[in-house]
CSV table of C-alpha atoms and ligand atoms in Angstrom, one decimal:
chain,number,residue,atom,x,y,z
A,220,MET,CA,112.2,111.8,131.3
A,221,ALA,CA,113.5,110.0,128.2
A,222,TYR,CA,111.1,107.1,128.8
A,223,ALA,CA,113.5,104.2,128.1
A,224,ALA,CA,112.1,100.7,128.6
A,225,SER,CA,113.5,100.6,132.2
A,226,ASP,CA,111.7,103.9,133.1
A,227,ILE,CA,108.4,102.6,131.8
A,228,HIS,CA,108.9,99.3,133.7
A,229,LYS,CA,109.5,101.4,136.9
A,230,LEU,CA,106.2,103.3,136.3
A,231,TYR,CA,104.3,100.1,136.0
A,232,GLU,CA,105.6,99.2,139.5
A,233,VAL,CA,104.6,102.5,141.1
A,234,GLN,CA,101.7,102.0,143.6
A,235,LEU,CA,98.4,102.4,141.8
A,236,PHE,CA,97.2,105.6,143.6
A,237,ASP,CA,100.6,107.3,143.2
A,238,LEU,CA,100.6,106.5,139.4
A,239,MET,CA,97.0,107.7,139.1
A,240,TYR,CA,97.8,110.9,140.9
A,241,LEU,CA,100.8,111.6,138.6
A,242,ALA,CA,98.8,110.9,135.5
A,243,HIS,CA,95.8,112.9,136.5
A,244,GLU,CA,98.0,115.9,137.4
A,245,LYS,CA,99.7,115.7,134.0
A,246,HIS,CA,96.3,115.4,132.3
A,247,ARG,CA,95.0,118.5,134.1
A,248,THR,CA,98.0,120.5,133.0
A,249,TYR,CA,97.1,120.1,129.3
A,250,PHE,CA,93.4,119.3,129.2
A,251,ASP,CA,90.1,120.0,130.8
A,252,PRO,CA,89.6,116.7,132.7
A,253,ASN,CA,85.8,117.1,132.4
A,254,GLU,CA,85.8,117.2,128.7
A,255,ILE,CA,85.7,114.3,126.3
A,256,GLU,CA,86.1,114.1,122.5
A,257,CYS,CA,83.6,112.0,120.7
A,258,CYS,CA,84.4,110.4,117.4
A,259,SER,CA,82.2,108.1,115.4
A,260,LEU,CA,83.3,105.0,113.4
A,261,PHE,CA,81.9,103.6,110.2
A,262,ASN,CA,83.1,100.7,108.0
A,263,ILE,CA,83.0,101.7,104.4
A,264,LYS,CA,84.2,98.4,103.0
A,265,THR,CA,83.7,95.2,104.9
A,266,GLY,CA,85.6,91.9,105.1
A,267,ARG,CA,87.6,89.7,102.7
A,268,CYS,CA,90.8,91.5,103.8
A,269,PRO,CA,93.9,89.6,102.6
A,270,GLU,CA,95.8,90.4,105.8
A,271,ASP,CA,96.0,87.8,108.6
A,272,CYS,CA,95.8,90.0,111.7
A,273,ALA,CA,94.9,87.5,114.4
A,274,TYR,CA,92.4,89.8,116.2
A,275,CYS,CA,90.4,90.9,113.1
A,276,PRO,CA,86.9,89.8,112.2
A,277,GLN,CA,87.5,91.1,108.7
A,278,SER,CA,90.5,88.9,107.7
A,279,ALA,CA,89.7,86.5,104.9
A,280,HIS,CA,92.0,84.0,106.7
A,281,TYR,CA,89.4,83.3,109.3
A,282,ASN,CA,85.7,82.3,109.3
A,283,THR,CA,84.0,84.8,111.5
A,284,GLY,CA,80.6,84.7,109.8
A,285,LEU,CA,80.8,88.3,108.7
A,286,ALA,CA,78.8,89.4,105.6
A,287,ASN,CA,81.3,91.0,103.1
A,288,GLU,CA,80.5,94.3,101.5
A,289,LYS,CA,82.2,96.2,98.7
A,290,LEU,CA,83.0,99.9,99.0
A,291,LEU,CA,79.8,101.7,99.9
A,292,ASP,CA,78.5,104.6,97.8
A,293,ALA,CA,79.0,108.1,98.9
A,294,GLU,CA,75.4,108.7,99.7
A,295,ALA,CA,75.2,105.8,102.2
A,296,ILE,CA,78.4,107.0,103.9
A,297,LEU,CA,77.2,110.6,104.1
A,298,ARG,CA,74.0,109.5,105.7
A,299,GLU,CA,76.0,107.9,108.5
A,300,ALA,CA,78.2,111.0,108.9
A,301,LYS,CA,75.1,113.2,109.3
A,302,LEU,CA,73.7,110.8,111.9
A,303,ALA,CA,77.1,110.7,113.8
A,304,LYS,CA,77.1,114.5,113.9
A,305,ALA,CA,73.5,114.6,115.1
A,306,ASN,CA,74.5,112.2,117.9
A,307,GLY,CA,77.3,114.5,119.1
A,308,ALA,CA,80.4,113.3,117.2
A,309,THR,CA,82.9,115.9,116.0
A,310,ARG,CA,85.0,113.5,113.9
A,311,PHE,CA,83.9,110.8,111.5
A,312,CYS,CA,86.3,107.9,111.1
A,313,MET,CA,86.0,105.6,108.1
A,314,GLY,CA,87.6,102.2,108.0
A,315,ALA,CA,88.1,99.9,105.0
A,316,ALA,CA,89.2,96.2,105.1
A,317,TRP,CA,92.0,96.7,102.6
A,318,ARG,CA,95.7,95.7,102.6
A,319,SER,CA,96.1,99.1,101.0
A,320,PRO,CA,93.6,101.3,99.1
A,321,PRO,CA,93.1,100.1,95.4
A,322,LYS,CA,94.2,103.0,93.1
A,323,LYS,CA,90.8,102.9,91.4
A,324,ASP,CA,88.9,103.5,94.7
A,325,LEU,CA,91.1,106.3,96.1
A,326,PRO,CA,89.3,109.1,94.1
A,327,LYS,CA,86.0,107.8,95.6
A,328,VAL,CA,87.4,108.0,99.1
A,329,MET,CA,88.7,111.5,98.4
A,330,ASP,CA,85.3,112.7,97.3
A,331,VAL,CA,83.8,111.2,100.4
A,332,ILE,CA,86.4,113.0,102.6
A,333,ARG,CA,85.5,116.3,100.9
A,334,ALA,CA,81.7,115.7,101.4
A,335,VAL,CA,82.1,114.7,105.1
A,336,LYS,CA,84.2,117.8,105.8
A,337,ALA,CA,81.6,120.0,104.2
A,338,GLU,CA,79.2,118.7,106.8
A,339,GLY,CA,81.4,120.3,109.4
A,340,LEU,CA,83.0,117.1,110.7
A,341,GLU,CA,86.7,116.3,111.1
A,342,THR,CA,87.7,113.3,109.0
A,343,CYS,CA,89.8,110.3,109.7
A,344,VAL,CA,90.3,107.2,107.6
A,345,THR,CA,92.0,103.9,108.1
A,346,LEU,CA,92.6,102.1,104.8
A,347,GLY,CA,95.7,99.9,105.4
A,348,MET,CA,99.2,100.6,104.0
A,349,LEU,CA,99.8,103.9,102.1
A,350,ASP,CA,102.6,104.9,99.7
A,351,GLN,CA,103.6,108.5,99.6
A,352,GLU,CA,101.4,109.2,96.5
A,353,ASP,CA,98.3,107.9,98.4
A,354,ALA,CA,99.1,109.9,101.5
A,355,ASP,CA,99.6,113.1,99.4
A,356,ALA,CA,96.3,112.5,97.6
A,357,LEU,CA,94.4,112.1,100.9
A,358,LYS,CA,96.0,115.3,102.2
A,359,ALA,CA,95.0,117.1,99.0
A,360,ALA,CA,91.4,116.0,99.7
A,361,GLY,CA,91.6,117.7,103.1
A,362,LEU,CA,91.9,114.6,105.3
A,363,ASP,CA,92.6,115.5,108.9
A,364,TYR,CA,93.7,112.2,110.5
A,365,TYR,CA,95.0,108.8,109.3
A,366,ASN,CA,94.7,105.9,111.7
A,367,HIS,CA,97.3,103.2,111.4
A,368,ASN,CA,98.3,101.3,114.6
A,369,LEU,CA,101.6,99.8,115.7
A,370,ASP,CA,99.3,97.4,117.6
A,371,THR,CA,101.9,95.9,120.0
A,372,SER,CA,105.6,95.4,120.5
A,373,PRO,CA,107.8,94.6,117.4
A,374,GLU,CA,108.5,91.1,119.0
A,375,PHE,CA,104.8,90.2,119.7
A,376,TYR,CA,103.7,91.7,116.4
A,377,GLU,CA,105.2,88.8,114.5
A,378,LYS,CA,103.0,86.4,116.4
A,379,ILE,CA,99.9,88.4,115.5
A,380,ILE,CA,100.4,89.4,111.9
A,381,LYS,CA,102.5,87.5,109.3
A,382,THR,CA,101.3,89.1,106.0
A,383,ARG,CA,103.0,92.5,106.6
A,384,THR,CA,105.8,93.7,108.9
A,385,TYR,CA,106.2,96.1,111.7
A,386,GLN,CA,108.5,98.0,109.4
A,387,ASP,CA,105.7,98.3,106.8
A,388,ARG,CA,103.6,100.0,109.5
A,389,LEU,CA,106.4,102.4,110.3
A,390,ASP,CA,106.8,103.2,106.5
A,391,THR,CA,103.1,104.0,106.2
A,392,LEU,CA,103.2,106.2,109.3
A,393,GLN,CA,106.2,108.0,107.8
A,394,HIS,CA,104.3,108.7,104.6
A,395,VAL,CA,101.3,110.0,106.5
A,396,HIS,CA,103.6,112.3,108.6
A,397,GLN,CA,105.4,113.5,105.5
A,398,ALA,CA,102.1,114.4,103.8
A,399,GLY,CA,101.2,116.6,106.8
A,400,ILE,CA,98.2,114.5,107.9
A,401,ASN,CA,97.7,114.1,111.7
A,402,VAL,CA,98.8,110.7,112.8
A,403,CYS,CA,96.4,108.6,114.9
A,404,CYS,CA,98.4,105.6,116.1
A,405,GLY,CA,97.9,103.2,119.0
A,406,GLY,CA,97.4,99.5,119.7
A,407,ILE,CA,95.5,96.7,121.3
A,408,LEU,CA,95.9,95.5,124.9
A,409,GLY,CA,95.0,92.0,126.0
A,410,MET,CA,96.1,89.9,123.0
A,411,GLY,CA,98.1,87.7,125.4
A,412,GLU,CA,101.2,90.0,125.3
A,413,THR,CA,103.4,90.3,128.4
A,414,ARG,CA,104.1,93.6,130.3
A,415,GLU,CA,107.4,93.7,128.5
A,416,ASP,CA,105.5,93.8,125.2
A,417,ARG,CA,103.3,96.6,126.5
A,418,VAL,CA,106.5,98.5,127.5
A,419,GLN,CA,108.0,97.9,124.0
A,420,PHE,CA,104.8,99.0,122.3
A,421,LEU,CA,105.0,102.3,124.2
A,422,VAL,CA,108.7,102.6,123.3
A,423,GLY,CA,107.8,102.1,119.7
A,424,LEU,CA,105.1,104.9,119.9
A,425,LYS,CA,107.7,107.2,121.5
A,426,GLN,CA,110.1,106.6,118.7
A,427,LEU,CA,107.8,107.8,116.0
A,428,PRO,CA,109.0,111.0,114.2
A,429,GLN,CA,106.4,113.0,116.2
A,430,PRO,CA,104.1,112.0,119.1
A,431,PRO,CA,100.8,110.9,117.5
A,432,LYS,CA,98.1,113.5,117.8
A,433,SER,CA,95.7,110.8,118.7
A,434,ILE,CA,96.5,107.5,120.5
A,435,PRO,CA,93.7,104.8,120.4
A,436,LEU,CA,94.1,102.2,123.1
A,437,ASN,CA,91.9,99.2,122.3
A,438,GLN,CA,91.1,96.3,124.6
A,439,LEU,CA,90.9,93.2,122.5
A,440,ILE,CA,87.3,92.2,121.6
A,441,PRO,CA,87.8,88.4,121.2
A,442,ILE,CA,86.0,87.5,118.0
A,443,ALA,CA,84.8,83.9,117.5
A,444,GLY,CA,86.6,82.3,114.5
A,445,THR,CA,89.8,84.3,115.0
A,446,PRO,CA,92.9,82.8,116.5
A,447,LEU,CA,92.5,85.1,119.6
A,448,GLU,CA,88.9,84.1,120.3
A,449,ASN,CA,89.8,82.4,123.6
A,450,THR,CA,92.3,84.9,124.9
A,451,PRO,CA,91.7,85.7,128.5
A,452,ALA,CA,90.9,89.4,129.2
A,453,ILE,CA,93.7,91.7,130.4
A,454,GLU,CA,93.6,92.4,134.1
A,455,PRO,CA,91.7,95.7,134.4
A,456,PHE,CA,94.2,97.5,136.6
A,457,GLU,CA,97.0,96.6,134.2
A,458,PHE,CA,94.9,98.3,131.5
A,459,ILE,CA,94.3,101.4,133.6
A,460,ARG,CA,98.1,101.5,134.4
A,461,THR,CA,98.8,101.4,130.7
A,462,VAL,CA,96.5,104.4,130.1
A,463,ALA,CA,98.1,106.3,132.9
A,464,ILE,CA,101.6,105.7,131.6
A,465,THR,CA,100.5,106.6,128.1
A,466,ARG,CA,99.3,110.0,129.5
A,467,LEU,CA,102.6,110.6,131.3
A,468,MET,CA,104.6,109.8,128.1
A,469,PHE,CA,102.3,111.7,125.7
A,470,PRO,CA,101.1,114.7,127.7
A,471,THR,CA,99.5,116.6,124.8
A,472,SER,CA,98.1,113.7,122.7
A,473,MET,CA,94.4,112.7,122.7
A,474,ILE,CA,94.1,109.2,124.2
A,475,ARG,CA,91.1,107.3,122.9
A,476,LEU,CA,89.6,104.6,125.0
A,477,SER,CA,88.6,102.7,121.8
A,478,ALA,CA,87.4,99.1,121.3
A,479,GLY,CA,86.3,97.1,124.2
A,480,ARG,CA,84.3,99.6,126.2
A,481,GLU,CA,81.2,97.4,125.9
A,482,ASN,CA,82.9,94.9,128.3
A,483,MET,CA,84.0,97.6,130.7
A,484,SER,CA,82.1,98.8,133.7
A,485,GLU,CA,81.3,102.6,134.0
A,486,GLU,CA,83.7,102.6,137.0
A,487,MET,CA,86.5,101.1,135.0
A,488,GLN,CA,85.9,103.7,132.2
A,489,ALA,CA,85.8,106.5,134.7
A,490,LEU,CA,89.2,105.5,136.1
A,491,CYS,CA,90.6,105.4,132.5
A,492,PHE,CA,89.2,108.9,132.0
A,493,TYR,CA,90.7,110.0,135.3
A,494,VAL,CA,94.2,108.9,134.4
A,495,GLY,CA,94.1,110.6,131.0
A,496,ALA,CA,91.8,109.0,128.4
A,497,ASN,CA,89.9,111.8,126.8
A,498,SER,CA,88.3,110.5,123.7
A,499,ILE,CA,85.9,107.7,122.7
A,500,PHE,CA,84.0,106.3,119.8
A,501,LEU,CA,80.4,107.2,120.2
A,502,GLY,CA,77.7,105.1,118.6
A,503,ASP,CA,76.2,101.6,118.9
A,504,LYS,CA,78.7,100.0,116.5
A,505,LEU,CA,82.5,100.1,116.0
A,506,LEU,CA,83.5,98.8,112.6
A,507,THR,CA,81.8,95.4,112.8
A,508,ALA,CA,81.6,94.8,116.6
A,509,LYS,CA,79.2,96.2,119.1
A,510,ASN,CA,80.2,99.4,121.0
A,511,SER,CA,78.9,100.6,124.3
A,512,SER,CA,75.5,102.0,123.4
A,513,LEU,CA,74.8,105.6,122.8
A,514,SER,CA,72.2,105.7,125.5
A,515,ARG,CA,74.6,104.0,128.1
A,516,ASP,CA,77.3,106.6,127.2
A,517,LYS,CA,75.0,109.6,127.6
A,518,GLU,CA,74.0,108.2,131.0
A,519,MET,CA,77.6,107.7,132.0
A,520,PHE,CA,78.6,111.3,130.9
A,521,LYS,CA,75.8,112.6,133.1
A,522,LYS,CA,76.9,110.5,136.1
A,523,ILE,CA,80.5,111.5,135.8
A,524,GLY,CA,79.8,115.1,134.7
A,525,LEU,CA,81.7,114.8,131.4
A,526,GLN,CA,81.0,117.3,128.8
A,527,THR,CA,81.5,116.5,125.1
A,528,ARG,CA,84.2,118.5,123.4
A,529,SER,CA,82.5,120.6,120.7
A,530,GLU,CA,85.6,121.4,118.8
A,531,SER,CA,88.6,119.1,118.4
A,532,CYS,CA,92.2,120.2,118.4
B,79,LIG,N1,92.9,97.7,107.3
B,79,LIG,C1,93.0,98.8,108.2
B,79,LIG,C2,94.2,98.6,109.1
B,79,LIG,O1,94.5,97.5,109.5
B,79,LIG,O2,94.9,99.6,109.3
B,79,LIG,C3,91.7,98.8,108.9
B,79,LIG,C4,91.5,99.3,110.3
B,79,LIG,S1,91.8,98.1,111.5
B,79,LIG,C5,90.3,97.3,111.8
B,79,LIG,C6,92.2,99.3,112.8
B,79,LIG,C7,92.6,98.7,114.1
B,79,LIG,O3,91.5,98.2,114.8
B,79,LIG,C8,93.6,97.6,114.2
B,79,LIG,O4,94.9,98.1,114.0
B,79,LIG,C9,93.4,97.2,115.6
B,79,LIG,O5,94.2,97.9,116.5
B,79,LIG,C10,91.9,97.5,115.9
B,79,LIG,N2,91.1,96.3,116.0
B,79,LIG,C11,90.7,95.4,115.0
B,79,LIG,N3,90.1,94.4,115.5
B,79,LIG,C12,90.0,94.5,116.8
B,79,LIG,C13,89.5,93.7,117.9
B,79,LIG,N4,88.9,92.6,117.7
B,79,LIG,N5,89.6,94.2,119.1
B,79,LIG,C14,90.2,95.4,119.4
B,79,LIG,N6,90.8,96.1,118.4
B,79,LIG,C15,90.7,95.7,117.2
B,80,LIG,C1,91.3,101.7,116.3
B,80,LIG,O1,92.4,101.7,116.9
B,80,LIG,N1,90.2,101.1,116.8
B,80,LIG,C2,89.1,101.3,115.9
B,80,LIG,C3,89.7,102.3,114.8
B,80,LIG,N2,91.1,102.4,115.2
B,80,LIG,C4,89.5,102.1,113.4
B,80,LIG,C5,88.7,100.0,115.3
B,80,LIG,C6,88.2,99.0,116.4
B,80,LIG,C7,87.7,97.8,115.7
B,80,LIG,C8,87.0,96.8,116.6
B,80,LIG,C9,86.6,95.6,115.9
B,80,LIG,C10,85.5,95.8,114.9
B,80,LIG,O2,84.5,96.6,115.1
B,80,LIG,O3,85.5,95.2,113.9
B,81,LIG,FE1,91.6,93.6,109.7
B,81,LIG,FE2,92.9,95.8,108.9
B,81,LIG,FE3,94.2,93.5,109.4
B,81,LIG,FE4,92.7,93.7,107.3
B,81,LIG,S1,94.5,94.9,107.7
B,81,LIG,S2,92.8,92.0,108.7
B,81,LIG,S3,91.0,95.0,108.1
B,81,LIG,S4,93.1,94.8,110.9
């Protein structure tokens, strides 16, 4: 199927059990359904970001009460990476609240990438916009993945972020792809977007030069002080349908059930895993917000019978 917008709309209208069956069947064709990839997140530079992303606690445009912190030193970052590995993560993802990485800080980030890799972890960073030179430098340091999200549909994007364009995002993704770094690209559900926006978000993902290796699907964590603080939560079955359709459209990509799990029941998460989500962030904290706790996740894995994937693709 070409997955035009009309095809995706039709999938959203398929009866839930039929859609779940289709997605699970596809999932089983390419993955062990009892296996889950565990990544760990760590914020290496916090707050005072010049961008105005309406969902983000780290934007300097909103007062969210966050304590700002400059780029951490390599030792502190490495300590966290070791902890993440000991807790069962196979990938260490580092985030920085930058519009784009300052040229003076890039060599520091490159050293950190080398050191984290030497610990036997895969590496991922999300540092904002990259030019080709930045992307090539990160590749030379051995970076495995770069996370940069389309976030939503091109139309809804303009209501959420005014300080950089959807096209800017596509340009960064092109530089990452060109550099030969694996692309991690997804979005946020539950920002008040319509189903049409969710459809156009998926169309946008499908139009990337290559299917992203990794697709994070975040449920909005409404942060006090941001313009989206009072946004009503997305209807849970609509979220599950979106995960299922993402699996059908991207049969070989890892789909990460990312932010928002703290507010999801185990049953809801299990349905997301059943229809194709096969990766999570493990650890008590995301970048700045709370994550589902490590102990709760370990319990959930036991109840479902999920095994953590020891080696990522
Ligand atoms: N400056 C980098 C950037 O924007 O690419 C930093 C990483 S940014 C925090 C990564 C992604 O986290 C965003 O694109 C968004 O999808 C997600 N995110 C941020 N705040 C969120 C929130 N409150 N709820 C859910 N997802 C969120
Ligand atoms: C992504 O799509 N989700 C992660 C990761 N990429 C960097 C970030 C979630 C952030 C949630 C809000 C916070 O912790 O500040
Ligand atoms: Fe937050 Fe990243 Fe947007 Fe900055 S660019 S406000 S860190 S999401």
